[in-house]
CSV table of C-alpha atoms in Angstrom, one decimal:
chain,number,residue,atom,x,y,z
A,1215,MET,CA,78.8,20.6,57.3
A,1216,LYS,CA,82.4,19.4,56.6
A,1217,LEU,CA,83.6,21.1,59.7
A,1218,LEU,CA,80.9,19.3,61.7
A,1219,ASN,CA,82.0,16.0,60.2
A,1220,LEU,CA,85.6,16.8,61.2
A,1221,VAL,CA,84.5,17.4,64.8
A,1222,ARG,CA,82.4,14.1,64.9
A,1223,CYS,CA,85.2,11.9,63.5
A,1224,CYS,CA,87.9,13.0,66.0
A,1225,SER,CA,87.9,11.2,69.3
A,1226,LYS,CA,89.5,14.3,71.0
A,1227,SER,CA,86.7,16.4,69.6
A,1228,ARG,CA,84.2,14.1,71.2
A,1229,ILE,CA,85.9,14.7,74.5
A,1230,TYR,CA,85.7,18.4,74.1
A,1231,LEU,CA,82.1,18.2,73.1
A,1232,LEU,CA,81.5,16.3,76.3
A,1233,LEU,CA,83.2,19.0,78.2
A,1234,GLY,CA,80.9,21.6,76.6
A,1235,VAL,CA,77.8,19.6,77.5
A,1236,THR,CA,79.1,19.0,81.0
A,1237,GLY,CA,79.7,22.8,81.3
A,1238,ILE,CA,76.2,23.6,80.4
A,1239,PHE,CA,74.9,21.0,82.9
A,1240,ASN,CA,77.1,22.5,85.7
A,1241,ILE,CA,75.8,26.0,85.0
A,1242,LEU,CA,72.2,24.9,85.0
A,1243,LEU,CA,72.6,22.7,88.1
A,1244,GLY,CA,74.6,25.5,90.0
A,1245,SER,CA,72.0,28.1,89.0
A,1246,PHE,CA,69.1,25.8,90.3
A,1247,PHE,CA,70.7,25.3,93.7
A,1248,ILE,CA,72.0,28.8,94.2
A,1249,PHE,CA,68.4,30.1,94.3
A,1250,LYS,CA,67.6,27.5,97.0
A,1251,CYS,CA,70.4,28.6,99.2
A,1252,SER,CA,69.6,30.5,102.4
A,1253,GLY,CA,73.1,31.7,103.2
A,1254,ILE,CA,76.3,32.8,101.5
A,1255,PHE,CA,78.2,29.7,102.7
A,1256,GLU,CA,75.6,27.3,101.2
A,1257,ALA,CA,76.0,29.1,97.9
A,1258,VAL,CA,79.8,28.5,97.6
A,1259,LEU,CA,79.5,25.0,96.0
A,1260,PRO,CA,76.8,26.0,93.4
A,1261,PHE,CA,78.9,29.1,92.6
A,1262,ILE,CA,82.0,26.9,92.0
A,1263,SER,CA,79.9,24.6,89.9
A,1264,ILE,CA,78.8,27.5,87.7
A,1265,LEU,CA,82.4,28.8,87.4
A,1266,ILE,CA,83.7,25.3,86.4
A,1267,GLY,CA,80.8,25.2,83.8
A,1268,PHE,CA,81.9,28.4,82.2
A,1269,ILE,CA,85.6,27.2,82.1
A,1270,LEU,CA,84.5,23.9,80.4
A,1271,ILE,CA,82.4,25.8,77.8
A,1272,TYR,CA,85.3,28.1,77.2
A,1273,LEU,CA,87.6,25.2,76.5
A,1274,PHE,CA,85.1,23.6,74.2
A,1275,PHE,CA,84.8,26.8,72.1
A,1276,ARG,CA,88.6,27.3,72.1
A,1277,TYR,CA,89.0,23.8,70.7
A,1278,LEU,CA,86.2,24.4,68.1
A,1279,ARG,CA,88.1,27.5,67.0
A,1280,LYS,CA,91.3,25.5,66.6
A,1281,ILE,CA,89.5,22.9,64.5
A,1282,SER,CA,88.1,25.7,62.3
A,1283,LYS,CA,91.6,27.0,61.7
A,1284,ILE,CA,92.9,23.5,60.8
A,1285,TYR,CA,90.0,23.1,58.3
A,1286,ALA,CA,90.7,26.6,56.9
A,1287,SER,CA,94.4,25.8,56.5
A,1288,LYS,CA,93.6,22.6,54.6
A,1289,VAL,CA,91.3,24.4,52.2
A,1290,SER,CA,94.0,27.1,51.5
A,1291,SER,CA,97.0,24.8,51.4
A,1292,LYS,CA,97.2,24.6,47.6
A,1293,THR,CA,97.1,28.4,47.3
A,1294,ALA,CA,99.9,28.7,49.9
A,1295,GLU,CA,102.1,26.3,48.1
A,1296,SER,CA,101.6,28.0,44.8
A,1297,ASP,CA,102.7,31.5,46.1
A,1298,GLY,CA,105.7,30.2,48.1
A,1299,ASP,CA,104.3,30.8,51.6
A,1300,GLY,CA,104.0,27.0,52.1
A,1301,PHE,CA,107.8,26.8,51.9
A,1302,LEU,CA,108.3,29.0,54.9
A,1303,LYS,CA,105.4,27.4,56.8
A,1304,ASP,CA,107.0,24.0,56.4
A,1305,ALA,CA,110.4,25.2,57.8
A,1306,LYS,CA,111.2,22.9,60.7
A,1307,ILE,CA,112.7,25.2,63.3
A,1308,VAL,CA,114.0,24.1,66.7
A,1309,VAL,CA,114.8,26.7,69.3
A,1310,ILE,CA,116.8,25.8,72.4
A,1311,GLY,CA,117.0,27.8,75.7
A,1312,GLY,CA,114.7,29.1,78.4
A,1313,GLY,CA,113.7,32.2,80.3
A,1314,THR,CA,112.2,35.4,78.9
A,1315,GLY,CA,114.4,35.5,75.8
A,1316,LEU,CA,113.2,32.3,74.3
A,1317,SER,CA,109.5,33.1,74.7
A,1318,THR,CA,110.1,36.6,73.2
A,1319,MET,CA,111.5,35.1,70.0
A,1320,LEU,CA,108.8,32.4,69.8
A,1321,ARG,CA,106.1,35.1,69.6
A,1322,GLY,CA,107.6,36.4,66.4
A,1323,LEU,CA,108.5,33.1,64.8
A,1324,LYS,CA,105.0,31.6,65.1
A,1325,GLU,CA,103.8,34.2,62.6
A,1326,TYR,CA,106.1,32.6,60.0
A,1327,SER,CA,106.2,28.9,60.7
A,1328,SER,CA,103.8,26.5,62.2
A,1329,ASN,CA,106.5,23.8,62.5
A,1330,LEU,CA,108.2,25.1,65.7
A,1331,THR,CA,109.7,23.1,68.5
A,1332,ALA,CA,110.9,24.7,71.7
A,1333,ILE,CA,113.3,22.7,73.8
A,1334,VAL,CA,113.4,24.1,77.2
A,1335,THR,CA,115.7,23.8,80.2
A,1336,VAL,CA,114.3,22.3,83.5
A,1337,ALA,CA,117.1,23.4,85.7
A,1338,ASP,CA,115.2,26.3,87.2
A,1339,ASP,CA,115.0,26.1,91.0
A,1340,GLY,CA,114.1,29.7,92.0
A,1341,GLY,CA,111.0,31.7,92.5
A,1342,GLY,CA,107.5,30.2,92.1
A,1343,SER,CA,108.9,27.3,90.0
A,1344,GLY,CA,111.3,26.4,92.7
A,1345,ILE,CA,108.6,26.3,95.3
A,1346,LEU,CA,106.4,24.0,93.2
A,1347,ARG,CA,109.4,21.8,92.4
A,1348,GLN,CA,110.2,21.4,96.0
A,1349,ASP,CA,106.6,21.0,97.4
A,1350,LEU,CA,105.2,18.8,94.6
A,1351,GLY,CA,108.2,17.0,93.3
A,1352,MET,CA,107.5,18.2,89.8
A,1353,LEU,CA,109.7,19.7,87.1
A,1354,PRO,CA,109.9,23.5,87.2
A,1355,PRO,CA,106.9,24.9,85.1
A,1356,GLY,CA,107.9,28.6,84.7
A,1357,ASP,CA,110.0,28.5,81.5
A,1358,ILE,CA,107.7,25.9,79.9
A,1359,ARG,CA,104.6,28.0,80.8
A,1360,ASN,CA,106.2,31.1,79.1
A,1361,CYS,CA,106.9,29.2,75.9
A,1362,ILE,CA,103.4,27.6,75.8
A,1363,LEU,CA,101.8,31.1,76.2
A,1364,ALA,CA,104.1,32.6,73.5
A,1365,LEU,CA,103.0,29.9,71.0
A,1366,ALA,CA,99.3,29.9,72.2
A,1367,ASP,CA,96.4,31.1,70.1
A,1368,THR,CA,94.4,32.4,73.0
A,1369,GLU,CA,92.5,35.5,74.1
A,1370,PRO,CA,94.5,38.3,75.7
A,1371,VAL,CA,92.4,37.9,78.9
A,1372,MET,CA,93.3,34.2,79.1
A,1373,GLU,CA,97.0,35.0,78.7
A,1374,LYS,CA,96.8,37.7,81.4
A,1375,LEU,CA,95.1,35.1,83.7
A,1376,LEU,CA,97.8,32.5,83.2
A,1377,GLN,CA,100.6,35.1,83.7
A,1378,TYR,CA,98.9,36.6,86.8
A,1379,ARG,CA,101.0,36.5,90.0
A,1380,PHE,CA,99.4,36.5,93.3
A,1381,THR,CA,100.4,39.5,95.5
A,1382,ASP,CA,99.2,38.4,98.9
A,1383,GLY,CA,98.8,35.3,101.2
A,1384,MET,CA,100.5,31.9,100.9
A,1385,LEU,CA,100.5,32.1,97.1
A,1386,LYS,CA,102.3,35.5,97.0
A,1387,GLY,CA,104.7,35.6,94.0
A,1388,GLN,CA,103.2,32.4,92.5
A,1389,SER,CA,102.0,32.4,88.9
A,1390,PHE,CA,98.5,31.1,88.1
A,1391,GLY,CA,99.9,29.5,85.0
A,1392,ASN,CA,102.4,27.6,87.1
A,1393,LEU,CA,99.5,26.3,89.2
A,1394,PHE,CA,97.5,25.4,86.1
A,1395,LEU,CA,100.4,23.3,84.8
A,1396,ALA,CA,100.9,21.8,88.3
A,1397,ALA,CA,97.3,20.8,88.3
A,1398,MET,CA,97.6,19.3,84.8
A,1399,ASN,CA,100.6,17.4,86.0
A,1400,GLY,CA,98.6,16.0,88.8
A,1401,ILE,CA,96.0,14.5,86.5
A,1402,SER,CA,98.6,13.3,83.9
A,1403,GLU,CA,100.9,10.2,83.9
A,1404,SER,CA,104.0,12.4,83.3
A,1405,PHE,CA,105.1,16.0,83.1
A,1406,GLU,CA,105.6,15.6,79.3
A,1407,GLU,CA,101.9,14.6,79.0
A,1408,ALA,CA,100.9,17.5,81.1
A,1409,VAL,CA,102.7,19.9,78.8
A,1410,LYS,CA,101.0,18.4,75.8
A,1411,LYS,CA,97.6,18.7,77.4
A,1412,MET,CA,98.1,22.3,78.3
A,1413,SER,CA,99.4,23.0,74.8
A,1414,ASP,CA,96.2,21.4,73.3
A,1415,VAL,CA,93.9,23.4,75.6
A,1416,LEU,CA,95.6,26.7,74.6
A,1417,ALA,CA,95.8,25.8,70.8
A,1418,VAL,CA,99.6,26.0,70.7
A,1419,THR,CA,101.4,26.5,67.3
A,1420,GLY,CA,104.2,23.9,67.3
A,1421,ARG,CA,105.5,22.0,70.3
A,1422,VAL,CA,107.1,22.8,73.7
A,1423,LEU,CA,109.3,20.0,75.1
A,1424,PRO,CA,111.3,19.7,78.3
A,1425,VAL,CA,114.9,18.8,77.5
A,1426,THR,CA,114.7,15.9,80.0
A,1427,LEU,CA,112.0,14.5,82.3
A,1428,GLN,CA,114.5,13.9,85.1
A,1429,ASP,CA,115.0,16.1,88.2
A,1430,ILE,CA,118.4,17.8,87.6
A,1431,LYS,CA,120.5,20.4,89.4
A,1432,LEU,CA,122.7,22.9,87.6
A,1433,CYS,CA,126.2,23.4,89.2
A,1434,ALA,CA,128.9,26.0,88.3
A,1435,GLU,CA,132.6,25.8,88.9
A,1436,LEU,CA,134.2,29.3,89.3
A,1437,GLU,CA,137.7,30.3,88.2
A,1438,ASP,CA,138.8,30.2,91.8
A,1439,GLY,CA,137.7,26.6,92.2
A,1440,TYR,CA,134.5,27.4,94.2
A,1441,ILE,CA,131.5,25.2,93.4
A,1442,VAL,CA,128.0,26.8,93.3
A,1443,LYS,CA,125.0,24.3,93.3
A,1444,GLY,CA,121.6,25.4,92.1
A,1445,GLU,CA,120.6,27.5,89.1
A,1446,SER,CA,119.1,30.3,91.2
A,1447,LYS,CA,122.3,30.5,93.4
A,1448,ILE,CA,124.8,30.9,90.5
A,1449,GLY,CA,124.0,34.4,89.4
A,1450,GLU,CA,123.2,35.4,93.0
A,1451,HIS,CA,126.5,34.2,94.3
A,1452,ASN,CA,128.6,35.8,91.6
A,1453,SER,CA,126.8,39.1,91.9
A,1454,PHE,CA,128.3,39.4,95.4
A,1455,HIS,CA,131.6,37.6,95.0
A,1456,LYS,CA,132.4,38.6,91.4
A,1457,GLY,CA,133.8,35.1,90.6
A,1458,LYS,CA,133.8,34.3,86.9
A,1459,ILE,CA,132.2,31.1,85.8
A,1460,LYS,CA,134.7,28.5,84.5
A,1461,SER,CA,132.2,25.8,83.5
A,1462,VAL,CA,128.8,24.4,84.4
A,1463,TYR,CA,127.6,20.8,84.8
A,1464,LEU,CA,124.5,18.9,85.8
A,1465,GLU,CA,123.8,16.5,88.6
A,1466,PRO,CA,123.2,13.6,88.3
A,1467,LEU,CA,125.7,12.6,85.6
A,1468,LEU,CA,123.4,10.0,84.1
A,1469,ILE,CA,120.5,11.9,82.5
A,1470,LYS,CA,118.2,10.7,79.8
A,1471,PRO,CA,117.1,13.3,77.2
A,1472,CYS,CA,113.5,13.7,76.0
A,1473,GLN,CA,113.4,11.5,72.9
A,1474,GLU,CA,111.1,13.8,71.1
A,1475,ALA,CA,113.7,16.6,71.5
A,1476,ILE,CA,116.4,14.4,70.0
A,1477,ASP,CA,114.1,13.5,67.0
A,1478,ALA,CA,113.2,17.2,66.5
A,1479,ILE,CA,116.8,18.3,66.4
A,1480,LEU,CA,117.8,15.5,63.9
A,1481,ASP,CA,114.9,16.5,61.7
A,1482,ALA,CA,115.3,20.2,61.9
A,1483,ASP,CA,116.0,22.7,59.1
A,1484,MET,CA,117.2,25.3,61.5
A,1485,ILE,CA,118.4,25.2,65.1
A,1486,VAL,CA,118.4,28.4,67.0
A,1487,LEU,CA,120.2,28.8,70.4
A,1488,GLY,CA,119.0,31.7,72.6
A,1489,PRO,CA,118.5,34.5,73.3
A,1490,GLY,CA,118.6,34.0,77.1
A,1491,SER,CA,120.9,33.6,80.1
A,1492,LEU,CA,124.0,31.9,78.7
A,1493,TYR,CA,125.0,29.7,81.6
A,1494,THR,CA,121.6,29.1,83.2
A,1495,SER,CA,119.2,28.9,80.3
A,1496,ILE,CA,121.0,27.9,77.1
A,1497,ILE,CA,124.0,25.8,78.1
A,1498,PRO,CA,122.1,23.6,80.5
A,1499,ASN,CA,120.3,22.1,77.5
A,1500,LEU,CA,123.6,21.2,75.9
A,1501,LEU,CA,124.7,19.4,79.0
A,1502,VAL,CA,122.0,16.8,78.7
A,1503,PRO,CA,123.6,13.7,77.1
A,1504,GLY,CA,122.5,13.2,73.5
A,1505,ILE,CA,121.5,16.8,72.7
A,1506,VAL,CA,124.9,17.9,71.5
A,1507,ASP,CA,125.4,14.7,69.5
A,1508,ALA,CA,122.0,15.3,67.8
A,1509,ILE,CA,122.9,18.9,67.0
A,1510,LYS,CA,126.2,17.7,65.5
A,1511,LYS,CA,124.5,15.1,63.3
A,1512,SER,CA,121.7,17.4,62.2
A,1513,LYS,CA,122.1,19.0,58.8
A,1514,ALA,CA,120.2,22.1,60.1
A,1515,ILE,CA,121.5,25.6,59.9
A,1516,LYS,CA,122.9,26.5,63.4
A,1517,VAL,CA,122.2,30.0,64.6
A,1518,TYR,CA,123.0,31.7,67.9
A,1519,VAL,CA,121.0,34.8,69.0
A,1520,CYS,CA,123.4,36.8,71.2
A,1521,ASN,CA,121.9,38.8,74.1
A,1522,VAL,CA,121.8,42.6,73.7
A,1523,MET,CA,123.2,43.2,77.2
A,1524,THR,CA,125.7,41.3,79.4
A,1525,GLN,CA,124.3,39.7,82.6
A,1526,PRO,CA,125.6,40.3,86.1
A,1527,GLY,CA,126.8,37.2,87.8
A,1528,GLU,CA,127.1,35.3,84.5
A,1529,THR,CA,128.6,37.3,81.6
A,1530,GLU,CA,130.2,40.5,82.8
A,1531,ASP,CA,132.4,42.1,80.2
A,1532,TYR,CA,131.7,39.2,77.7
A,1533,THR,CA,132.0,40.0,74.0
A,1534,VAL,CA,129.9,38.2,71.3
A,1535,TRP,CA,132.8,35.8,70.7
A,1536,GLU,CA,133.1,35.0,74.4
A,1537,HIS,CA,129.4,34.0,74.5
A,1538,ILE,CA,130.0,31.7,71.6
A,1539,ARG,CA,133.2,30.3,73.0
A,1540,ALA,CA,131.4,29.4,76.2
A,1541,ILE,CA,128.7,27.5,74.2
A,1542,GLU,CA,131.4,25.7,72.1
A,1543,LYS,CA,133.3,24.8,75.3
A,1544,HIS,CA,130.3,22.9,76.6
A,1545,SER,CA,129.5,21.4,73.2
A,1546,TYR,CA,131.9,21.3,70.2
A,1547,LYS,CA,134.0,23.7,68.2
A,1548,GLY,CA,132.2,25.1,65.1
A,1549,LEU,CA,128.7,24.6,66.4
A,1550,VAL,CA,127.6,28.2,65.7
A,1551,GLU,CA,127.5,29.0,61.9
A,1552,TYR,CA,125.5,32.2,62.1
A,1553,CYS,CA,125.3,34.8,64.9
A,1554,ILE,CA,122.5,37.4,65.2
A,1555,VAL,CA,123.8,40.5,66.9
A,1556,ASN,CA,122.3,43.9,67.9
A,1557,SER,CA,124.2,46.8,66.4
A,1558,ALA,CA,122.0,49.6,67.6
A,1559,PRO,CA,123.1,52.0,70.4
A,1560,ILE,CA,121.5,51.8,73.8
A,1561,PRO,CA,119.6,55.0,75.0
A,1562,ASP,CA,121.8,56.9,77.5
A,1563,ASP,CA,119.3,56.7,80.4
A,1564,LEU,CA,119.0,52.9,80.1
A,1565,LYS,CA,122.7,52.5,79.6
A,1566,LYS,CA,123.2,54.3,83.0
A,1567,LYS,CA,120.5,52.1,84.6
A,1568,TYR,CA,122.1,48.9,83.4
A,1569,GLN,CA,125.7,50.1,84.3
A,1570,GLU,CA,124.5,50.6,87.9
A,1571,GLU,CA,123.4,47.0,87.9
A,1572,GLY,CA,126.7,45.8,86.5
A,1573,ALA,CA,125.5,45.2,82.9
A,1574,ALA,CA,126.5,46.8,79.6
A,1575,ALA,CA,125.9,46.3,75.9
A,1576,VAL,CA,127.6,43.2,74.5
A,1577,ALA,CA,130.7,44.3,72.5
A,1578,ILE,CA,130.9,43.0,69.0
A,1579,ASP,CA,134.4,41.7,68.2
A,1580,ALA,CA,133.7,41.3,64.5
A,1581,ASP,CA,137.4,40.5,63.5
A,1582,VAL,CA,137.5,37.6,66.0
A,1583,LEU,CA,134.2,36.2,64.8
A,1584,GLU,CA,135.4,36.4,61.2
A,1585,ARG,CA,138.6,34.5,62.0
A,1586,HIS,CA,136.5,31.7,63.4
A,1587,GLY,CA,134.3,31.6,60.3
A,1588,ILE,CA,131.1,32.8,62.0
A,1589,LYS,CA,128.8,34.8,59.7
A,1590,VAL,CA,127.3,37.8,61.6
A,1591,LEU,CA,123.8,39.2,61.0
A,1592,TYR,CA,123.6,42.8,62.3
A,1593,ASP,CA,120.5,44.8,62.9
A,1594,ASP,CA,118.7,47.1,65.4
A,1595,PHE,CA,116.9,44.6,67.7
A,1596,VAL,CA,116.4,46.9,70.7
A,1597,CYS,CA,112.9,46.9,72.2
A,1598,ILE,CA,112.3,48.8,75.4
A,1599,ASN,CA,109.6,47.2,77.6
A,1600,ASN,CA,108.9,48.6,81.1
A,1601,ASN,CA,112.3,50.1,81.2
A,1602,TYR,CA,114.0,46.8,80.3
A,1603,ILE,CA,115.9,46.1,77.1
A,1604,ARG,CA,114.5,43.1,75.1
A,1605,HIS,CA,114.8,41.8,71.6
A,1606,ASP,CA,112.3,43.2,69.1
A,1607,THR,CA,110.3,40.0,68.5
A,1608,LYS,CA,109.1,40.9,65.0
A,1609,LYS,CA,112.5,42.1,63.7
A,1610,LEU,CA,114.3,39.1,65.2
A,1611,ALA,CA,111.8,36.6,63.7
A,1612,LYS,CA,112.1,38.3,60.3
A,1613,VAL,CA,115.9,38.1,60.2
A,1614,ILE,CA,115.8,34.4,61.2
A,1615,MET,CA,113.3,33.7,58.4
A,1616,ASP,CA,115.1,35.8,55.9
A,1617,LEU,CA,118.3,33.8,56.7
A,1618,TRP,CA,116.4,30.6,56.2
A,1619,GLU,CA,114.7,31.7,52.9
A,1620,ASN,CA,117.9,33.1,51.4
A,1621,LYS,CA,120.1,30.2,52.5
A,1622,CYS,CA,117.7,27.7,50.9
A,1623,TYR,CA,116.6,29.6,47.8
A,1624,CYS,CA,119.7,31.4,46.8
A,1625,GLY,CA,122.6,30.3,49.0
A,1626,ARG,CA,123.6,34.0,49.5
A,1627,ASN,CA,126.0,35.0,52.1
A,1628,MET,CA,123.9,37.2,54.4
A,1629,GLU,CA,126.7,38.7,56.6
A,1630,LYS,CA,124.8,41.9,57.1
A,1631,VAL,CA,121.1,42.6,57.4
A,1632,VAL,CA,120.1,46.2,56.7
């Protein structure tokens, strides 16, 4: 009965209740007309009506499930506080980056904290995101979509649907999740609102925020003075010409950050950079005016999660320190306090595969890191997925939360995680 009252008193719940009723009406109406149709073409609209009806009912039950969890968490909050779990759940963690690495880490962190904020780059201009960006004039949805799905409390079949890529026709290579967010953007006043609506529909734990709502272009200056414009062209150009990146910058120069992102950084207990492409996923966020200043002012613990492997076209032959040096070059000296590094060996077959592609395990220059006062957290983070090396999401999340717990409770120096 209390759950029913919670549903009744919430205006958003009334909207979802209306969606459920509309869904039932669509199914009944579609079923009625489909039996009256004489041909397959006449049955198309009733069939679409039935399909929309099932989707609306699904959304209603998803929201009802979310309300149930909120109610259950309120009931058990006192117990959580008494046994210490509430402390970890309240940890305000901000993660900054983009690409596959960020979403991988978020999947693990959401099991520990419900107070997560992902600040995501919008410089992507390649693949399906680039096509939608060019055709619809919207911000690239790909990295945002991945982070939303990583934090979503949804059924496996729904996640598969939103990650599905069309294999034929005009939509070949395009993700259904990108199209979903594009459609949400079409019925919303802004891209920021569209992201929030999609997050609500998928019962996201925490928040996903674009670093800016402006259309930006990532540019790279190479050591030979050559300028490459466009995020997708940077790695592609360097893979052929082997020109090392000197620095990256954004166009236009006057960019307004997302205010919610600034507020989240200032209020954070921990700020985590990476994992992800150094120059095309992590650093672009730091180039948006106001972001670095907020990080500097924040009293949060600052952590960098270093990639397991170097990246062709971006970080060939980079050591751990060279990754951090690039970050600090585009922000300020001393930003990184803790660095999480993989210390496990790479299997020989995968090592050979990556070497053929111009990549290798990131070398750990521990003495240099120590000289710069950076505390290093070592562990075996290697996870092999479809013959690709990724971070083990559970191990990575546990090390991050162990750091937070020990730093706050004991103030211990965790320079090595066993």
